[in-house]
Coordinates of C-alpha atoms in Angstrom, one line a residue:
M1 CA -87.6 150.3 -118.6
T2 CA -84.9 148.8 -116.4
Q3 CA -85.3 145.4 -114.8
T4 CA -85.7 147.1 -111.4
D5 CA -88.6 149.2 -112.7
K6 CA -90.3 146.1 -114.2
S7 CA -90.0 144.4 -110.8
K8 CA -91.5 147.4 -109.0
Q9 CA -94.4 147.5 -111.6
K10 CA -95.2 143.9 -110.9
Q11 CA -95.3 144.5 -107.2
V12 CA -97.7 147.4 -107.6
I13 CA -100.0 145.3 -109.8
I14 CA -100.0 142.4 -107.3
I15 CA -100.7 144.8 -104.4
A16 CA -103.5 146.4 -106.3
A17 CA -105.0 143.1 -107.1
V18 CA -104.9 142.0 -103.5
V19 CA -106.5 145.3 -102.4
L20 CA -109.3 144.8 -104.8
I21 CA -109.9 141.1 -104.2
A22 CA -109.5 141.0 -100.4
P23 CA -112.8 142.7 -99.6
V24 CA -114.6 140.3 -101.9
I25 CA -113.1 137.3 -100.2
I26 CA -113.7 138.7 -96.7
G27 CA -117.3 139.4 -97.7
L28 CA -117.8 135.9 -98.9
L29 CA -116.4 134.4 -95.7
V30 CA -118.6 136.7 -93.6
N31 CA -121.7 135.8 -95.6
L32 CA -121.0 132.1 -95.3
G33 CA -121.0 132.6 -91.6
S34 CA -118.8 131.3 -88.9
H35 CA -121.0 130.3 -86.0
D36 CA -120.3 128.2 -82.9
I37 CA -122.2 124.9 -83.3
E38 CA -123.5 125.2 -79.8
D39 CA -125.2 128.5 -80.7
V40 CA -126.8 126.7 -83.6
R41 CA -128.0 124.0 -81.3
I42 CA -129.4 126.4 -78.7
K43 CA -131.3 128.4 -81.3
M44 CA -132.9 125.2 -82.7
E45 CA -133.8 123.9 -79.3
E46 CA -135.5 127.2 -78.3
Y47 CA -137.4 127.3 -81.6
L48 CA -138.6 123.7 -81.2
Y49 CA -139.7 124.2 -77.6
D50 CA -141.7 127.3 -78.6
R51 CA -143.3 125.6 -81.5
Y52 CA -144.1 122.2 -80.1
G53 CA -144.2 122.8 -76.3
E54 CA -141.7 120.2 -75.4
E55 CA -137.9 119.7 -75.3
F56 CA -136.1 118.3 -78.3
V57 CA -132.7 116.7 -78.8
V58 CA -130.7 118.4 -81.5
D59 CA -127.7 116.5 -82.7
R60 CA -125.6 115.5 -85.7
I61 CA -125.3 119.2 -86.7
G62 CA -123.6 119.7 -90.1
T63 CA -123.8 121.8 -93.2
R64 CA -125.3 121.1 -96.6
S65 CA -126.2 123.4 -99.5
G66 CA -125.8 126.6 -97.5
Y67 CA -127.7 125.4 -94.4
Y68 CA -126.9 124.1 -91.0
E69 CA -128.9 120.9 -90.7
A70 CA -129.5 118.8 -87.6
R71 CA -131.4 115.6 -86.6
I72 CA -134.2 116.3 -84.1
Y73 CA -136.4 114.2 -81.9
P74 CA -138.4 114.8 -78.6
K75 CA -136.6 114.1 -75.4
S76 CA -139.8 112.3 -74.2
I77 CA -139.0 109.2 -76.4
I78 CA -135.7 108.6 -74.7
G79 CA -135.8 105.3 -72.9
T80 CA -138.9 104.1 -74.9
S81 CA -139.2 101.8 -77.9
K82 CA -139.4 104.9 -80.1
E83 CA -135.7 105.8 -79.3
D84 CA -133.4 105.1 -82.2
D85 CA -136.4 104.6 -84.5
S86 CA -136.0 106.8 -87.5
Y87 CA -139.8 106.9 -87.9
Y88 CA -140.0 109.4 -85.0
Y89 CA -137.0 111.5 -86.1
S90 CA -136.9 114.6 -88.3
Q91 CA -134.6 117.4 -89.4
A92 CA -134.2 121.1 -88.7
G93 CA -132.2 123.7 -90.6
I94 CA -130.9 127.3 -90.5
K95 CA -129.6 129.2 -93.5
I96 CA -125.9 130.0 -93.2
E97 CA -125.6 133.8 -93.1
R98 CA -123.8 136.5 -91.2
K99 CA -126.4 136.2 -88.5
L100 CA -128.3 133.0 -87.6
G101 CA -131.6 133.3 -89.4
N102 CA -134.9 131.6 -88.8
V103 CA -135.2 127.9 -88.0
G104 CA -137.2 125.6 -90.2
D105 CA -138.1 122.0 -89.4
G106 CA -140.0 118.9 -90.7
Y107 CA -141.3 117.5 -87.5
D108 CA -144.9 118.2 -88.6
I109 CA -144.4 115.3 -91.0
V110 CA -143.8 113.0 -88.1
L111 CA -146.7 114.5 -86.1
L112 CA -149.1 114.0 -88.9
N113 CA -148.2 110.3 -89.2
I114 CA -148.6 109.8 -85.5
E115 CA -151.9 111.6 -85.4
G116 CA -153.2 109.6 -88.4
E117 CA -152.1 106.4 -86.7
E118 CA -153.9 107.3 -83.4
Y119 CA -157.0 108.1 -85.4
L120 CA -157.1 104.8 -87.2
K121 CA -155.8 102.5 -84.5
P122 CA -159.0 101.9 -82.5
K123 CA -160.9 100.7 -85.6
A124 CA -157.9 98.6 -86.7
R125 CA -157.7 96.9 -83.3
E126 CA -161.5 96.3 -83.4
M127 CA -161.2 94.6 -86.7
F128 CA -157.9 92.7 -86.5
G129 CA -157.2 92.3 -82.8
D130 CA -154.5 93.7 -80.5
K131 CA -151.4 92.1 -82.0
I132 CA -151.0 94.7 -84.7
K133 CA -148.6 97.5 -85.5
L134 CA -149.6 100.4 -87.8
K135 CA -147.2 102.4 -90.0
T136 CA -148.5 105.4 -91.8
K137 CA -147.2 107.8 -94.4
I138 CA -149.6 110.7 -94.8
R139 CA -149.3 113.6 -97.3
Y140 CA -151.6 116.6 -97.1
K141 CA -151.8 118.4 -100.5
K142 CA -153.5 121.6 -101.4
K143 CA -154.3 123.3 -104.7
K144 CA -153.4 127.0 -104.2
E145 CA -155.3 129.8 -105.8
G146 CA -154.3 130.2 -109.4
N147 CA -152.7 126.8 -109.7
D148 CA -154.1 123.8 -111.5
Y149 CA -152.1 121.3 -109.4
F150 CA -151.8 120.0 -105.8
S151 CA -148.6 120.7 -103.9
W152 CA -147.5 119.0 -100.7
Q153 CA -147.9 121.0 -97.5
I154 CA -145.9 120.2 -94.4
R155 CA -148.7 120.4 -91.8
S156 CA -149.9 118.5 -88.8
G157 CA -153.4 118.4 -87.3
F158 CA -154.8 115.3 -88.9
K159 CA -158.5 115.7 -88.0
E160 CA -158.6 119.3 -89.2
L161 CA -156.9 118.4 -92.5
L162 CA -159.2 115.3 -93.0
K163 CA -162.2 117.6 -92.5
K164 CA -160.9 120.0 -95.2
S165 CA -160.3 117.2 -97.6
V166 CA -163.8 115.8 -97.1
N167 CA -165.6 119.2 -97.3
N168 CA -163.4 120.8 -100.0
S169 CA -162.0 118.0 -102.1
E170 CA -161.4 120.3 -105.0
T171 CA -158.7 122.1 -103.2
H172 CA -157.6 119.8 -100.3
R173 CA -156.4 116.2 -100.4
I174 CA -155.0 113.6 -98.0
E175 CA -153.0 110.8 -99.5
L176 CA -152.8 107.8 -97.1
Q177 CA -150.3 105.0 -97.1
L178 CA -151.2 102.7 -94.3
F179 CA -149.5 99.4 -93.5
I180 CA -151.0 97.1 -90.9
Y181 CA -148.8 94.3 -89.6
I182 CA -150.7 91.5 -87.9
F183 CA -148.6 89.2 -85.8
D184 CA -150.6 86.0 -86.1
R185 CA -151.0 82.9 -88.3
I186 CA -153.9 81.8 -90.4
E187 CA -154.5 78.0 -89.8
T188 CA -157.5 77.2 -91.9
E189 CA -159.3 78.3 -95.1
E190 CA -162.3 79.3 -92.9
E191 CA -160.0 81.6 -90.9
K192 CA -158.5 83.0 -94.1
E193 CA -162.0 83.8 -95.4
E194 CA -162.8 85.6 -92.1
R195 CA -159.6 87.6 -92.3
R196 CA -160.4 88.6 -95.9
R197 CA -163.9 89.8 -94.7
E198 CA -162.2 91.9 -92.0
I199 CA -160.0 93.6 -94.5
F200 CA -163.0 94.3 -96.7
E201 CA -164.9 95.8 -93.8
F202 CA -161.9 98.0 -92.9
V203 CA -161.8 99.3 -96.4
Q204 CA -165.5 100.3 -96.1
Y205 CA -164.6 102.1 -92.9
L206 CA -161.9 104.1 -94.7
K207 CA -164.4 105.0 -97.4
E208 CA -166.8 106.3 -94.8
E209 CA -164.1 108.4 -93.3
G210 CA -163.1 109.9 -96.6
L211 CA -159.8 108.2 -96.7
Y212 CA -160.2 105.9 -99.7
K213 CA -159.9 108.1 -102.7
Y214 CA -156.1 108.4 -102.4
L215 CA -155.3 105.1 -100.5
E216 CA -152.5 102.6 -100.5
L217 CA -153.3 99.9 -97.9
G218 CA -151.1 96.9 -97.0
V219 CA -152.3 94.2 -94.6
I220 CA -149.4 91.8 -93.9
F221 CA -149.7 88.7 -91.7
I222 CA -146.3 88.2 -90.0
D223 CA -145.8 84.8 -88.3
E224 CA -146.0 85.4 -84.6
R225 CA -142.9 83.3 -84.1
V226 CA -140.9 86.5 -84.7
L227 CA -141.9 87.4 -81.2
A228 CA -140.2 84.5 -79.6
P229 CA -137.0 85.3 -77.6
G230 CA -134.9 83.0 -79.8
Y231 CA -136.0 84.6 -83.1
G232 CA -133.1 87.1 -83.1
E233 CA -130.4 84.4 -83.1
Y234 CA -132.2 82.3 -85.7
S235 CA -132.7 85.4 -87.9
L236 CA -128.9 85.8 -88.1
E237 CA -128.5 82.1 -89.1
V238 CA -131.1 82.7 -91.8
R239 CA -129.4 85.8 -93.1
F240 CA -126.0 84.2 -93.5
S241 CA -127.2 80.7 -94.6
D242 CA -126.7 79.3 -98.1
K243 CA -130.1 79.5 -99.7
E244 CA -131.8 76.6 -101.5
K245 CA -133.7 77.0 -104.7
V246 CA -137.3 75.8 -104.2
E247 CA -140.3 75.8 -106.6
I248 CA -143.5 77.2 -105.0
G249 CA -146.6 77.7 -107.0
G250 CA -144.7 77.3 -110.2
K251 CA -142.2 79.9 -109.3
K252 CA -138.6 79.4 -108.2
V253 CA -137.6 81.1 -104.9
Y254 CA -134.5 80.9 -102.7
L255 CA -135.2 79.8 -99.1
P256 CA -133.0 79.0 -96.1
P257 CA -131.9 75.3 -95.8
L258 CA -134.8 72.9 -95.0
E259 CA -133.2 71.6 -91.8
L260 CA -132.8 75.1 -90.4
R261 CA -136.4 75.9 -91.3
K262 CA -137.6 72.7 -89.6
E263 CA -135.7 73.5 -86.5
M264 CA -136.9 77.1 -86.4
T265 CA -140.5 76.1 -86.9
V266 CA -140.5 73.7 -83.9
K267 CA -138.2 75.6 -81.5
L268 CA -139.8 79.0 -81.9
Q269 CA -143.3 77.5 -81.6
E270 CA -142.3 75.9 -78.3
E271 CA -141.2 79.3 -77.0
I272 CA -144.4 81.0 -78.2
D273 CA -146.6 78.3 -76.6
K274 CA -145.0 79.2 -73.2
M275 CA -145.6 82.9 -73.5
S276 CA -148.7 84.8 -72.2
E277 CA -150.6 87.3 -74.4
E278 CA -149.1 90.1 -72.3
E279 CA -145.6 88.8 -73.0
L280 CA -146.4 88.6 -76.8
L281 CA -147.7 92.2 -76.8
E282 CA -144.7 93.4 -74.9
R283 CA -142.3 91.8 -77.4
M284 CA -144.3 93.2 -80.3
G285 CA -144.1 96.7 -78.7
R286 CA -140.3 96.5 -78.9
I287 CA -140.3 96.3 -82.7
K288 CA -139.3 99.6 -84.2
K289 CA -141.5 100.9 -87.0
S290 CA -138.5 101.6 -89.2
R291 CA -137.6 97.9 -89.0
L292 CA -141.1 96.5 -89.8
D293 CA -140.3 96.1 -93.5
D294 CA -137.3 93.9 -92.5
L295 CA -139.8 91.3 -91.1
R296 CA -141.4 90.8 -94.5
G297 CA -140.2 88.1 -96.9
Y298 CA -139.4 84.9 -95.0
N299 CA -141.9 85.8 -92.2
T300 CA -144.9 86.9 -94.3
Q301 CA -147.5 84.1 -94.3
C302 CA -149.9 86.1 -96.5
G303 CA -151.0 89.6 -97.3
T304 CA -152.7 92.0 -99.6
F305 CA -152.1 95.4 -101.1
I306 CA -155.0 97.6 -102.0
Y307 CA -154.8 100.7 -104.1
S308 CA -157.5 103.2 -105.0
W309 CA -157.7 104.4 -108.6
G310 CA -156.8 107.9 -107.4
M311 CA -153.6 106.7 -105.7
L312 CA -152.6 104.7 -108.8
E313 CA -153.1 107.8 -111.0
E314 CA -151.0 110.0 -108.7
N315 CA -148.1 107.7 -107.8
Y316 CA -148.2 104.5 -109.8
S317 CA -149.4 105.5 -113.2
S318 CA -147.5 102.6 -114.9
S319 CA -149.8 100.2 -113.1
L320 CA -153.0 101.6 -114.5
S321 CA -153.0 99.4 -117.6
R322 CA -152.9 96.3 -115.4
R323 CA -155.8 97.2 -113.2
D324 CA -159.5 97.0 -113.8
K325 CA -161.0 100.3 -112.9
S326 CA -164.2 98.6 -111.8
R327 CA -162.3 97.0 -108.9
N328 CA -163.2 99.6 -106.4
Y329 CA -163.5 97.2 -103.4
S330 CA -167.2 97.6 -103.2
K331 CA -167.4 93.7 -103.2
L332 CA -165.7 91.1 -101.0
E333 CA -164.4 89.4 -104.2
H334 CA -162.2 92.4 -104.9
V335 CA -160.1 91.6 -101.8
E336 CA -157.4 89.0 -102.5
L337 CA -155.3 87.5 -99.7
D338 CA -152.2 85.9 -101.3
N339 CA -149.8 83.5 -99.6
G340 CA -146.2 84.8 -99.0
L341 CA -144.0 83.3 -101.7
K342 CA -140.9 83.2 -99.5
Y343 CA -142.6 82.1 -96.2
M344 CA -140.1 79.9 -94.5
Y345 CA -142.0 78.1 -91.7
L346 CA -143.3 74.6 -92.3
S347 CA -146.9 73.6 -91.7
R348 CA -147.7 70.8 -89.2
K349 CA -148.1 68.4 -92.1
E350 CA -144.6 68.9 -93.4

């Protein structure tokens, strides 16, 4: 075979390979989809309006694991304290195919949390006062026919699901994580005892409602000075200050410098004293739920965390050995209200 013949043979092989492979490549590209992002947005918006009866913002559209994904939130929260609060945001997705498929979303998770909060808020306010913010994380789980385990179901409709979990606990379950932030200070031992009693009574209410079996409850007292107009500036000073090692209750902790803490204690209290109850509530209302955890630590005067045995078994099994099973919060003595170890404000005596 001449050199020319060999060259022609190679060309034939290459052409044949291209002919065979090209349809496969084209097919893959078609299956991956090539859609206008605006078409994806419109399809999601239409789906969300049909499903929830209100207009949604669909933004940050991207691709991941073969899906178009987007951030979603109701247009109705724009201009309110809920805007830019991730607690009220969710995701929607569409599988990337030749044609845009069905839309799926997780906004029911947000709705269930909101519904649970609205259900619990009246009693919480009755027990703890108006200067509170609730943050819930609720999971509805169901044991499907033929299974011996509970699986998480993305559903909303808190009252209906609660009724199912109460009437058919063998196949339906609600797991409730509830954090109550109380913007107040406890000044005396008598007041502390009264607050402890309030927490105990609230737990009894949750038992009556069928919400204790799988419960994680946190009641955190946040110093109300975080509501003062000057708190934001001071919080930056605290964040970037050189911390001092201090021994509290036999434990070593790191706190902002003493002089800064003295100044904050006095200046912020002066601001609080000049504010009306309405102004304090308005300032509290601005705090985003996704930022509530950031207020813990230096601002927590005291708090308690209560776990039912069922919740420990499901989510914190490593803690079972450290917990007395008889501590079922049927007695006031079961409720402990511990001081915040890193609480930075000074008492009037200091």
